[in-house]
Amino acid sequence: MNEELLARAEAVAARAYAPYSNYFVGAVVRARDGRTFEGVNVENAAYPLGVCAEKTALAAAVVAGCRPGDLAEIAITASPCGGCRQWLYEFRLDQVTFRDGNGEPVSYTPADLLPETWDLPA
Ligand SMILES: [Zn+2]
């Protein structure tokens, strides 16, 4: 549980681009080397084209050179959607923290969030 990272995600959420839903989501991912990367949801007038905060945070980490295994944890202001759970699994984070339906902070592993996860056959 990293409530400090979660508080930062809550601050970042104010920068989301969500003019259609007004549903502002923030995420902050922490790399094992201590660097952090922020993300917000970015909507589009063509609704299905919007991207989630977790994905923009992970993409920012990738742009900075991070790869699966380099990221320790992420905090998100909302429960990750199914697609993001697959992304979180891909990057092998140790911990995913967000607020549950009652507003309480909870932490899980990506495998907890997506059991029997699909993997590309080796
Ligand atoms: Zn998502």
mmCIF file of N, CA and C and ligand atoms in Angstrom:
data_model
loop_
_atom_site.group_PDB
_atom_site.id
_atom_site.type_symbol
_atom_site.label_atom_id
_atom_site.label_comp_id
_atom_site.label_asym_id
_atom_site.label_seq_id
_atom_site.Cartn_x
_atom_site.Cartn_y
_atom_site.Cartn_z
ATOM 1 N N MET A 1 0.854 -1.196 0.000
ATOM 2 C CA MET A 1 0.000 0.000 0.000
ATOM 3 C C MET A 1 0.889 1.244 0.000
ATOM 4 N N ASN A 2 0.687 2.099 -0.954
ATOM 5 C CA ASN A 2 1.489 3.321 -1.014
ATOM 6 C C ASN A 2 0.529 4.508 -1.098
ATOM 7 N N GLU A 3 0.146 5.006 0.073
ATOM 8 C CA GLU A 3 -0.845 6.088 0.099
ATOM 9 C C GLU A 3 -0.268 7.403 -0.408
ATOM 10 N N GLU A 4 1.059 7.563 -0.296
ATOM 11 C CA GLU A 4 1.691 8.768 -0.815
ATOM 12 C C GLU A 4 1.579 8.805 -2.340
ATOM 13 N N LEU A 5 1.819 7.657 -2.970
ATOM 14 C CA LEU A 5 1.699 7.585 -4.433
ATOM 15 C C LEU A 5 0.245 7.788 -4.851
ATOM 16 N N LEU A 6 -0.680 7.250 -4.047
ATOM 17 C CA LEU A 6 -2.101 7.416 -4.350
ATOM 18 C C LEU A 6 -2.516 8.882 -4.233
ATOM 19 N N ALA A 7 -2.001 9.572 -3.242
ATOM 20 C CA ALA A 7 -2.303 11.008 -3.087
ATOM 21 C C ALA A 7 -1.784 11.796 -4.280
ATOM 22 N N ARG A 8 -0.625 11.397 -4.764
ATOM 23 C CA ARG A 8 -0.077 12.079 -5.936
ATOM 24 C C ARG A 8 -0.946 11.800 -7.176
ATOM 25 N N ALA A 9 -1.422 10.571 -7.319
ATOM 26 C CA ALA A 9 -2.310 10.233 -8.444
ATOM 27 C C ALA A 9 -3.584 11.076 -8.373
ATOM 28 N N GLU A 10 -4.073 11.295 -7.159
ATOM 29 C CA GLU A 10 -5.289 12.101 -6.999
ATOM 30 C C GLU A 10 -5.038 13.546 -7.411
ATOM 31 N N ALA A 11 -3.844 14.048 -7.166
ATOM 32 C CA ALA A 11 -3.511 15.412 -7.591
ATOM 33 C C ALA A 11 -3.358 15.490 -9.107
ATOM 34 N N VAL A 12 -2.741 14.469 -9.676
ATOM 35 C CA VAL A 12 -2.513 14.416 -11.124
ATOM 36 C C VAL A 12 -3.843 14.365 -11.886
ATOM 37 N N ALA A 13 -4.841 13.730 -11.289
ATOM 38 C CA ALA A 13 -6.135 13.540 -11.971
ATOM 39 C C ALA A 13 -6.745 14.855 -12.443
ATOM 40 N N ALA A 14 -6.420 15.942 -11.763
ATOM 41 C CA ALA A 14 -6.974 17.243 -12.152
ATOM 42 C C ALA A 14 -6.547 17.650 -13.556
ATOM 43 N N ARG A 15 -5.483 17.043 -14.049
ATOM 44 C CA ARG A 15 -4.981 17.388 -15.384
ATOM 45 C C ARG A 15 -5.544 16.481 -16.478
ATOM 46 N N ALA A 16 -6.455 15.583 -16.138
ATOM 47 C CA ALA A 16 -7.059 14.708 -17.151
ATOM 48 C C ALA A 16 -7.782 15.545 -18.207
ATOM 49 N N TYR A 17 -7.876 14.988 -19.400
ATOM 50 C CA TYR A 17 -8.676 15.615 -20.461
ATOM 51 C C TYR A 17 -9.940 14.774 -20.599
ATOM 52 N N ALA A 18 -10.990 15.193 -19.913
ATOM 53 C CA ALA A 18 -12.219 14.404 -19.847
ATOM 54 C C ALA A 18 -13.445 15.299 -20.031
ATOM 55 N N PRO A 19 -13.527 16.036 -21.173
ATOM 56 C CA PRO A 19 -14.640 16.971 -21.349
ATOM 57 C C PRO A 19 -15.986 16.284 -21.597
ATOM 58 N N TYR A 20 -15.972 15.010 -21.943
ATOM 59 C CA TYR A 20 -17.229 14.326 -22.278
ATOM 60 C C TYR A 20 -17.833 13.634 -21.067
ATOM 61 N N SER A 21 -16.988 12.987 -20.271
ATOM 62 C CA SER A 21 -17.506 12.260 -19.102
ATOM 63 C C SER A 21 -17.358 13.049 -17.811
ATOM 64 N N ASN A 22 -16.446 14.010 -17.795
ATOM 65 C CA ASN A 22 -16.066 14.667 -16.545
ATOM 66 C C ASN A 22 -15.606 13.669 -15.484
ATOM 67 N N TYR A 23 -15.113 12.546 -15.931
ATOM 68 C CA TYR A 23 -14.574 11.510 -15.038
ATOM 69 C C TYR A 23 -13.052 11.598 -15.120
ATOM 70 N N PHE A 24 -12.459 12.242 -14.114
ATOM 71 C CA PHE A 24 -11.033 12.537 -14.107
ATOM 72 C C PHE A 24 -10.280 11.433 -13.366
ATOM 73 N N VAL A 25 -9.350 10.807 -14.067
ATOM 74 C CA VAL A 25 -8.562 9.719 -13.477
ATOM 75 C C VAL A 25 -7.083 10.060 -13.579
ATOM 76 N N GLY A 26 -6.354 9.792 -12.506
ATOM 77 C CA GLY A 26 -4.911 9.987 -12.493
ATOM 78 C C GLY A 26 -4.216 8.701 -12.102
ATOM 79 N N ALA A 27 -2.972 8.561 -12.544
ATOM 80 C CA ALA A 27 -2.159 7.394 -12.189
ATOM 81 C C ALA A 27 -0.708 7.836 -12.096
ATOM 82 N N VAL A 28 0.011 7.224 -11.169
ATOM 83 C CA VAL A 28 1.458 7.457 -11.064
ATOM 84 C C VAL A 28 2.123 6.098 -10.900
ATOM 85 N N VAL A 29 3.086 5.835 -11.765
ATOM 86 C CA VAL A 29 3.835 4.586 -11.698
ATOM 87 C C VAL A 29 5.236 4.891 -11.183
ATOM 88 N N ARG A 30 5.735 4.015 -10.306
ATOM 89 C CA ARG A 30 7.079 4.176 -9.753
ATOM 90 C C ARG A 30 7.979 3.056 -10.273
ATOM 91 N N ALA A 31 9.089 3.460 -10.878
ATOM 92 C CA ALA A 31 10.059 2.484 -11.375
ATOM 93 C C ALA A 31 10.938 2.013 -10.224
ATOM 94 N N ARG A 32 11.583 0.873 -10.416
ATOM 95 C CA ARG A 32 12.453 0.329 -9.358
ATOM 96 C C ARG A 32 13.634 1.257 -9.066
ATOM 97 N N ASP A 33 14.019 2.076 -10.040
ATOM 98 C CA ASP A 33 15.129 3.010 -9.812
ATOM 99 C C ASP A 33 14.671 4.318 -9.169
ATOM 100 N N GLY A 34 13.369 4.405 -8.821
ATOM 101 C CA GLY A 34 12.864 5.575 -8.110
ATOM 102 C C GLY A 34 12.176 6.610 -8.977
ATOM 103 N N ARG A 35 12.366 6.541 -10.273
ATOM 104 C CA ARG A 35 11.685 7.502 -11.145
ATOM 105 C C ARG A 35 10.180 7.268 -11.094
ATOM 106 N N THR A 36 9.419 8.325 -11.288
ATOM 107 C CA THR A 36 7.968 8.183 -11.337
ATOM 108 C C THR A 36 7.451 8.796 -12.642
ATOM 109 N N PHE A 37 6.334 8.263 -13.097
ATOM 110 C CA PHE A 37 5.724 8.710 -14.343
ATOM 111 C C PHE A 37 4.231 8.883 -14.108
ATOM 112 N N GLU A 38 3.734 10.023 -14.577
ATOM 113 C CA GLU A 38 2.329 10.356 -14.349
ATOM 114 C C GLU A 38 1.493 10.052 -15.582
ATOM 115 N N GLY A 39 0.215 9.795 -15.348
ATOM 116 C CA GLY A 39 -0.714 9.587 -16.452
ATOM 117 C C GLY A 39 -2.093 10.077 -16.080
ATOM 118 N N VAL A 40 -2.847 10.457 -17.096
ATOM 119 C CA VAL A 40 -4.249 10.845 -16.919
ATOM 120 C C VAL A 40 -5.055 10.241 -18.075
ATOM 121 N N ASN A 41 -6.359 10.144 -17.883
ATOM 122 C CA ASN A 41 -7.182 9.703 -19.009
ATOM 123 C C ASN A 41 -7.304 10.844 -20.013
ATOM 124 N N VAL A 42 -7.311 10.462 -21.278
ATOM 125 C CA VAL A 42 -7.409 11.429 -22.372
ATOM 126 C C VAL A 42 -8.552 10.983 -23.271
ATOM 127 N N GLU A 43 -9.638 11.738 -23.247
ATOM 128 C CA GLU A 43 -10.822 11.373 -24.028
ATOM 129 C C GLU A 43 -10.752 11.967 -25.436
ATOM 130 N N ASN A 44 -11.704 11.529 -26.256
ATOM 131 C CA ASN A 44 -11.788 12.012 -27.631
ATOM 132 C C ASN A 44 -13.264 12.074 -27.994
ATOM 133 N N ALA A 45 -13.603 12.993 -28.919
ATOM 134 C CA ALA A 45 -14.995 13.105 -29.360
ATOM 135 C C ALA A 45 -15.502 11.785 -29.934
ATOM 136 N N ALA A 46 -14.616 11.013 -30.541
ATOM 137 C CA ALA A 46 -14.946 9.644 -30.942
ATOM 138 C C ALA A 46 -14.672 8.773 -29.717
ATOM 139 N N TYR A 47 -15.672 8.570 -28.901
ATOM 140 C CA TYR A 47 -15.501 8.031 -27.547
ATOM 141 C C TYR A 47 -14.574 6.821 -27.416
ATOM 142 N N PRO A 48 -14.691 5.809 -28.295
ATOM 143 C CA PRO A 48 -13.834 4.617 -28.068
ATOM 144 C C PRO A 48 -12.338 4.899 -28.199
ATOM 145 N N LEU A 49 -11.963 6.047 -28.719
ATOM 146 C CA LEU A 49 -10.545 6.348 -28.910
ATOM 147 C C LEU A 49 -9.865 6.878 -27.654
ATOM 148 N N GLY A 50 -10.601 7.137 -26.608
ATOM 149 C CA GLY A 50 -9.999 7.628 -25.371
ATOM 150 C C GLY A 50 -9.051 6.608 -24.775
ATOM 151 N N VAL A 51 -8.077 7.102 -23.993
ATOM 152 C CA VAL A 51 -7.133 6.196 -23.335
ATOM 153 C C VAL A 51 -7.188 6.411 -21.826
ATOM 154 N N CYS A 52 -6.901 5.342 -21.101
ATOM 155 C CA CYS A 52 -6.965 5.358 -19.645
ATOM 156 C C CYS A 52 -5.691 5.955 -19.032
ATOM 157 N N ALA A 53 -5.814 6.421 -17.804
ATOM 158 C CA ALA A 53 -4.685 7.022 -17.080
ATOM 159 C C ALA A 53 -3.541 6.029 -16.885
ATOM 160 N N GLU A 54 -3.871 4.775 -16.582
ATOM 161 C CA GLU A 54 -2.821 3.772 -16.379
ATOM 162 C C GLU A 54 -1.995 3.606 -17.650
ATOM 163 N N LYS A 55 -2.695 3.593 -18.775
ATOM 164 C CA LYS A 55 -1.987 3.387 -20.044
ATOM 165 C C LYS A 55 -1.082 4.576 -20.358
ATOM 166 N N THR A 56 -1.536 5.789 -20.104
ATOM 167 C CA THR A 56 -0.670 6.937 -20.416
ATOM 168 C C THR A 56 0.531 6.978 -19.463
ATOM 169 N N ALA A 57 0.344 6.563 -18.205
ATOM 170 C CA ALA A 57 1.478 6.507 -17.269
ATOM 171 C C ALA A 57 2.479 5.441 -17.708
ATOM 172 N N LEU A 58 1.983 4.267 -18.077
ATOM 173 C CA LEU A 58 2.877 3.196 -18.530
ATOM 174 C C LEU A 58 3.576 3.596 -19.825
ATOM 175 N N ALA A 59 2.847 4.255 -20.720
ATOM 176 C CA ALA A 59 3.465 4.690 -21.979
ATOM 177 C C ALA A 59 4.569 5.712 -21.701
ATOM 178 N N ALA A 60 4.353 6.614 -20.753
ATOM 179 C CA ALA A 60 5.391 7.594 -20.401
ATOM 180 C C ALA A 60 6.636 6.881 -19.872
ATOM 181 N N ALA A 61 6.439 5.830 -19.085
ATOM 182 C CA ALA A 61 7.573 5.063 -18.568
ATOM 183 C C ALA A 61 8.320 4.377 -19.707
ATOM 184 N N VAL A 62 7.584 3.858 -20.675
ATOM 185 C CA VAL A 62 8.220 3.188 -21.817
ATOM 186 C C VAL A 62 9.014 4.196 -22.640
ATOM 187 N N VAL A 63 8.459 5.381 -22.853
ATOM 188 C CA VAL A 63 9.178 6.414 -23.597
ATOM 189 C C VAL A 63 10.507 6.740 -22.908
ATOM 190 N N ALA A 64 10.504 6.680 -21.579
ATOM 191 C CA ALA A 64 11.723 6.975 -20.810
ATOM 192 C C ALA A 64 12.673 5.785 -20.739
ATOM 193 N N GLY A 65 12.307 4.677 -21.383
ATOM 194 C CA GLY A 65 13.219 3.540 -21.452
ATOM 195 C C GLY A 65 12.852 2.349 -20.602
ATOM 196 N N CYS A 66 11.781 2.434 -19.819
ATOM 197 C CA CYS A 66 11.387 1.321 -18.944
ATOM 198 C C CYS A 66 10.772 0.191 -19.770
ATOM 199 N N ARG A 67 10.988 -1.024 -19.287
ATOM 200 C CA ARG A 67 10.457 -2.223 -19.921
ATOM 201 C C ARG A 67 9.822 -3.106 -18.844
ATOM 202 N N PRO A 68 9.105 -4.161 -19.246
ATOM 203 C CA PRO A 68 8.524 -5.045 -18.229
ATOM 204 C C PRO A 68 9.580 -5.491 -17.213
ATOM 205 N N GLY A 69 9.216 -5.406 -15.944
ATOM 206 C CA GLY A 69 10.126 -5.750 -14.866
ATOM 207 C C GLY A 69 10.817 -4.547 -14.242
ATOM 208 N N ASP A 70 10.806 -3.410 -14.954
ATOM 209 C CA ASP A 70 11.455 -2.203 -14.431
ATOM 210 C C ASP A 70 10.549 -1.396 -13.502
ATOM 211 N N LEU A 71 9.269 -1.717 -13.468
ATOM 212 C CA LEU A 71 8.304 -0.892 -12.726
ATOM 213 C C LEU A 71 7.859 -1.626 -11.468
ATOM 214 N N ALA A 72 7.897 -0.921 -10.338
ATOM 215 C CA ALA A 72 7.593 -1.551 -9.057
ATOM 216 C C ALA A 72 6.113 -1.498 -8.714
ATOM 217 N N GLU A 73 5.509 -0.328 -8.919
ATOM 218 C CA GLU A 73 4.121 -0.185 -8.468
ATOM 219 C C GLU A 73 3.443 0.960 -9.193
ATOM 220 N N ILE A 74 2.117 0.961 -9.083
ATOM 221 C CA ILE A 74 1.310 2.042 -9.654
ATOM 222 C C ILE A 74 0.175 2.349 -8.689
ATOM 223 N N ALA A 75 -0.183 3.621 -8.618
ATOM 224 C CA ALA A 75 -1.367 4.045 -7.877
ATOM 225 C C ALA A 75 -2.310 4.717 -8.867
ATOM 226 N N ILE A 76 -3.579 4.399 -8.748
ATOM 227 C CA ILE A 76 -4.599 4.866 -9.687
ATOM 228 C C ILE A 76 -5.784 5.384 -8.871
ATOM 229 N N THR A 77 -6.456 6.395 -9.376
ATOM 230 C CA THR A 77 -7.584 6.945 -8.615
ATOM 231 C C THR A 77 -8.874 6.155 -8.818
ATOM 232 N N ALA A 78 -8.821 5.138 -9.659
ATOM 233 C CA ALA A 78 -10.004 4.303 -9.887
ATOM 234 C C ALA A 78 -9.556 2.871 -10.101
ATOM 235 N N SER A 79 -10.467 1.952 -9.935
ATOM 236 C CA SER A 79 -10.161 0.551 -10.208
ATOM 237 C C SER A 79 -9.831 0.390 -11.690
ATOM 238 N N PRO A 80 -8.742 -0.305 -12.017
ATOM 239 C CA PRO A 80 -8.364 -0.436 -13.433
ATOM 240 C C PRO A 80 -9.368 -1.282 -14.222
ATOM 241 N N CYS A 81 -9.623 -0.853 -15.457
ATOM 242 C CA CYS A 81 -10.537 -1.605 -16.326
ATOM 243 C C CYS A 81 -9.867 -2.905 -16.770
ATOM 244 N N GLY A 82 -10.625 -3.749 -17.407
ATOM 245 C CA GLY A 82 -10.099 -5.048 -17.827
ATOM 246 C C GLY A 82 -8.895 -4.923 -18.741
ATOM 247 N N GLY A 83 -8.962 -4.020 -19.717
ATOM 248 C CA GLY A 83 -7.835 -3.851 -20.636
ATOM 249 C C GLY A 83 -6.582 -3.394 -19.909
ATOM 250 N N CYS A 84 -6.736 -2.466 -18.971
ATOM 251 C CA CYS A 84 -5.574 -1.983 -18.217
ATOM 252 C C CYS A 84 -5.000 -3.083 -17.334
ATOM 253 N N ARG A 85 -5.847 -3.980 -16.864
ATOM 254 C CA ARG A 85 -5.324 -5.085 -16.052
ATOM 255 C C ARG A 85 -4.371 -5.941 -16.876
ATOM 256 N N GLN A 86 -4.654 -6.110 -18.155
ATOM 257 C CA GLN A 86 -3.737 -6.847 -19.024
ATOM 258 C C GLN A 86 -2.417 -6.066 -19.186
ATOM 259 N N TRP A 87 -2.505 -4.754 -19.320
ATOM 260 C CA TRP A 87 -1.288 -3.922 -19.414
ATOM 261 C C TRP A 87 -0.464 -4.023 -18.131
ATOM 262 N N LEU A 88 -1.122 -3.963 -16.999
ATOM 263 C CA LEU A 88 -0.408 -4.043 -15.723
ATOM 264 C C LEU A 88 0.290 -5.388 -15.588
ATOM 265 N N TYR A 89 -0.358 -6.429 -16.035
ATOM 266 C CA TYR A 89 0.237 -7.764 -16.002
ATOM 267 C C TYR A 89 1.474 -7.812 -16.907
ATOM 268 N N GLU A 90 1.369 -7.245 -18.084
ATOM 269 C CA GLU A 90 2.471 -7.239 -19.058
ATOM 270 C C GLU A 90 3.747 -6.636 -18.462
ATOM 271 N N PHE A 91 3.576 -5.555 -17.672
ATOM 272 C CA PHE A 91 4.750 -4.844 -17.157
ATOM 273 C C PHE A 91 5.239 -5.397 -15.818
ATOM 274 N N ARG A 92 4.584 -6.447 -15.327
ATOM 275 C CA ARG A 92 5.034 -7.205 -14.144
ATOM 276 C C ARG A 92 5.259 -6.312 -12.927
ATOM 277 N N LEU A 93 4.314 -5.423 -12.685
ATOM 278 C CA LEU A 93 4.398 -4.610 -11.476
ATOM 279 C C LEU A 93 4.174 -5.491 -10.253
ATOM 280 N N ASP A 94 4.749 -5.077 -9.128
ATOM 281 C CA ASP A 94 4.558 -5.827 -7.888
ATOM 282 C C ASP A 94 3.228 -5.486 -7.243
ATOM 283 N N GLN A 95 2.801 -4.240 -7.389
ATOM 284 C CA GLN A 95 1.657 -3.774 -6.612
ATOM 285 C C GLN A 95 0.863 -2.735 -7.386
ATOM 286 N N VAL A 96 -0.459 -2.868 -7.280
ATOM 287 C CA VAL A 96 -1.395 -1.924 -7.902
ATOM 288 C C VAL A 96 -2.301 -1.410 -6.787
ATOM 289 N N THR A 97 -2.278 -0.110 -6.550
ATOM 290 C CA THR A 97 -3.070 0.492 -5.470
ATOM 291 C C THR A 97 -4.131 1.415 -6.058
ATOM 292 N N PHE A 98 -5.340 1.317 -5.551
ATOM 293 C CA PHE A 98 -6.432 2.205 -5.959
ATOM 294 C C PHE A 98 -7.472 2.224 -4.851
ATOM 295 N N ARG A 99 -8.467 3.067 -4.994
ATOM 296 C CA ARG A 99 -9.534 3.101 -3.984
ATOM 297 C C ARG A 99 -10.654 2.155 -4.403
ATOM 298 N N ASP A 100 -11.116 1.372 -3.462
ATOM 299 C CA ASP A 100 -12.211 0.450 -3.763
ATOM 300 C C ASP A 100 -13.548 1.210 -3.769
ATOM 301 N N GLY A 101 -14.621 0.502 -3.943
ATOM 302 C CA GLY A 101 -15.941 1.110 -4.054
ATOM 303 C C GLY A 101 -16.355 1.921 -2.840
ATOM 304 N N ASN A 102 -15.725 1.657 -1.698
ATOM 305 C CA ASN A 102 -16.021 2.409 -0.474
ATOM 306 C C ASN A 102 -15.041 3.550 -0.240
ATOM 307 N N GLY A 103 -14.118 3.753 -1.206
ATOM 308 C CA GLY A 103 -13.147 4.830 -1.058
ATOM 309 C C GLY A 103 -11.925 4.449 -0.250
ATOM 310 N N GLU A 104 -11.827 3.181 0.123
ATOM 311 C CA GLU A 104 -10.686 2.722 0.906
ATOM 312 C C GLU A 104 -9.549 2.305 -0.017
ATOM 313 N N PRO A 105 -8.306 2.691 0.320
ATOM 314 C CA PRO A 105 -7.184 2.240 -0.500
ATOM 315 C C PRO A 105 -6.976 0.727 -0.373
ATOM 316 N N VAL A 106 -6.764 0.087 -1.515
ATOM 317 C CA VAL A 106 -6.508 -1.353 -1.545
ATOM 318 C C VAL A 106 -5.337 -1.594 -2.504
ATOM 319 N N SER A 107 -4.614 -2.666 -2.263
ATOM 320 C CA SER A 107 -3.505 -3.037 -3.136
ATOM 321 C C SER A 107 -3.626 -4.499 -3.536
ATOM 322 N N TYR A 108 -3.278 -4.762 -4.780
ATOM 323 C CA TYR A 108 -3.293 -6.121 -5.323
ATOM 324 C C TYR A 108 -2.084 -6.303 -6.223
ATOM 325 N N THR A 109 -1.791 -7.541 -6.537
ATOM 326 C CA THR A 109 -0.839 -7.810 -7.613
ATOM 327 C C THR A 109 -1.630 -7.845 -8.920
ATOM 328 N N PRO A 110 -0.950 -7.640 -10.057
ATOM 329 C CA PRO A 110 -1.660 -7.766 -11.330
ATOM 330 C C PRO A 110 -2.309 -9.142 -11.499
ATOM 331 N N ALA A 111 -1.657 -10.190 -11.004
ATOM 332 C CA ALA A 111 -2.232 -11.538 -11.124
ATOM 333 C C ALA A 111 -3.502 -11.671 -10.284
ATOM 334 N N ASP A 112 -3.544 -10.982 -9.135
ATOM 335 C CA ASP A 112 -4.783 -10.972 -8.325
ATOM 336 C C ASP A 112 -5.919 -10.348 -9.129
ATOM 337 N N LEU A 113 -5.582 -9.296 -9.881
ATOM 338 C CA LEU A 113 -6.607 -8.540 -10.603
ATOM 339 C C LEU A 113 -7.058 -9.218 -11.887
ATOM 340 N N LEU A 114 -6.224 -10.151 -12.384
ATOM 341 C CA LEU A 114 -6.550 -10.805 -13.651
ATOM 342 C C LEU A 114 -6.058 -12.255 -13.602
ATOM 343 N N PRO A 115 -6.781 -13.092 -12.846
ATOM 344 C CA PRO A 115 -6.334 -14.483 -12.719
ATOM 345 C C PRO A 115 -6.392 -15.218 -14.057
ATOM 346 N N GLU A 116 -5.551 -16.210 -14.184
ATOM 347 C CA GLU A 116 -5.484 -17.019 -15.412
ATOM 348 C C GLU A 116 -5.271 -16.127 -16.632
ATOM 349 N N THR A 117 -4.370 -15.154 -16.461
ATOM 350 C CA THR A 117 -4.134 -14.150 -17.479
ATOM 351 C C THR A 117 -3.601 -14.759 -18.774
ATOM 352 N N TRP A 118 -4.067 -14.213 -19.856
ATOM 353 C CA TRP A 118 -3.574 -14.633 -21.160
ATOM 354 C C TRP A 118 -2.133 -14.194 -21.333
ATOM 355 N N ASP A 119 -1.301 -15.084 -21.888
ATOM 356 C CA ASP A 119 0.081 -14.781 -22.237
ATOM 357 C C ASP A 119 0.312 -15.217 -23.675
ATOM 358 N N LEU A 120 1.156 -14.486 -24.384
ATOM 359 C CA LEU A 120 1.534 -14.901 -25.726
ATOM 360 C C LEU A 120 2.286 -16.224 -25.617
ATOM 361 N N PRO A 121 1.841 -17.272 -26.308
ATOM 362 C CA PRO A 121 2.540 -18.564 -26.203
ATOM 363 C C PRO A 121 4.000 -18.429 -26.608
ATOM 364 N N ALA A 122 4.861 -19.040 -25.821
ATOM 365 C CA ALA A 122 6.318 -18.940 -26.091
ATOM 366 C C ALA A 122 6.699 -19.775 -27.307
HETATM 367 ZN ZN ZN B 1 -8.320 1.180 -18.465
#
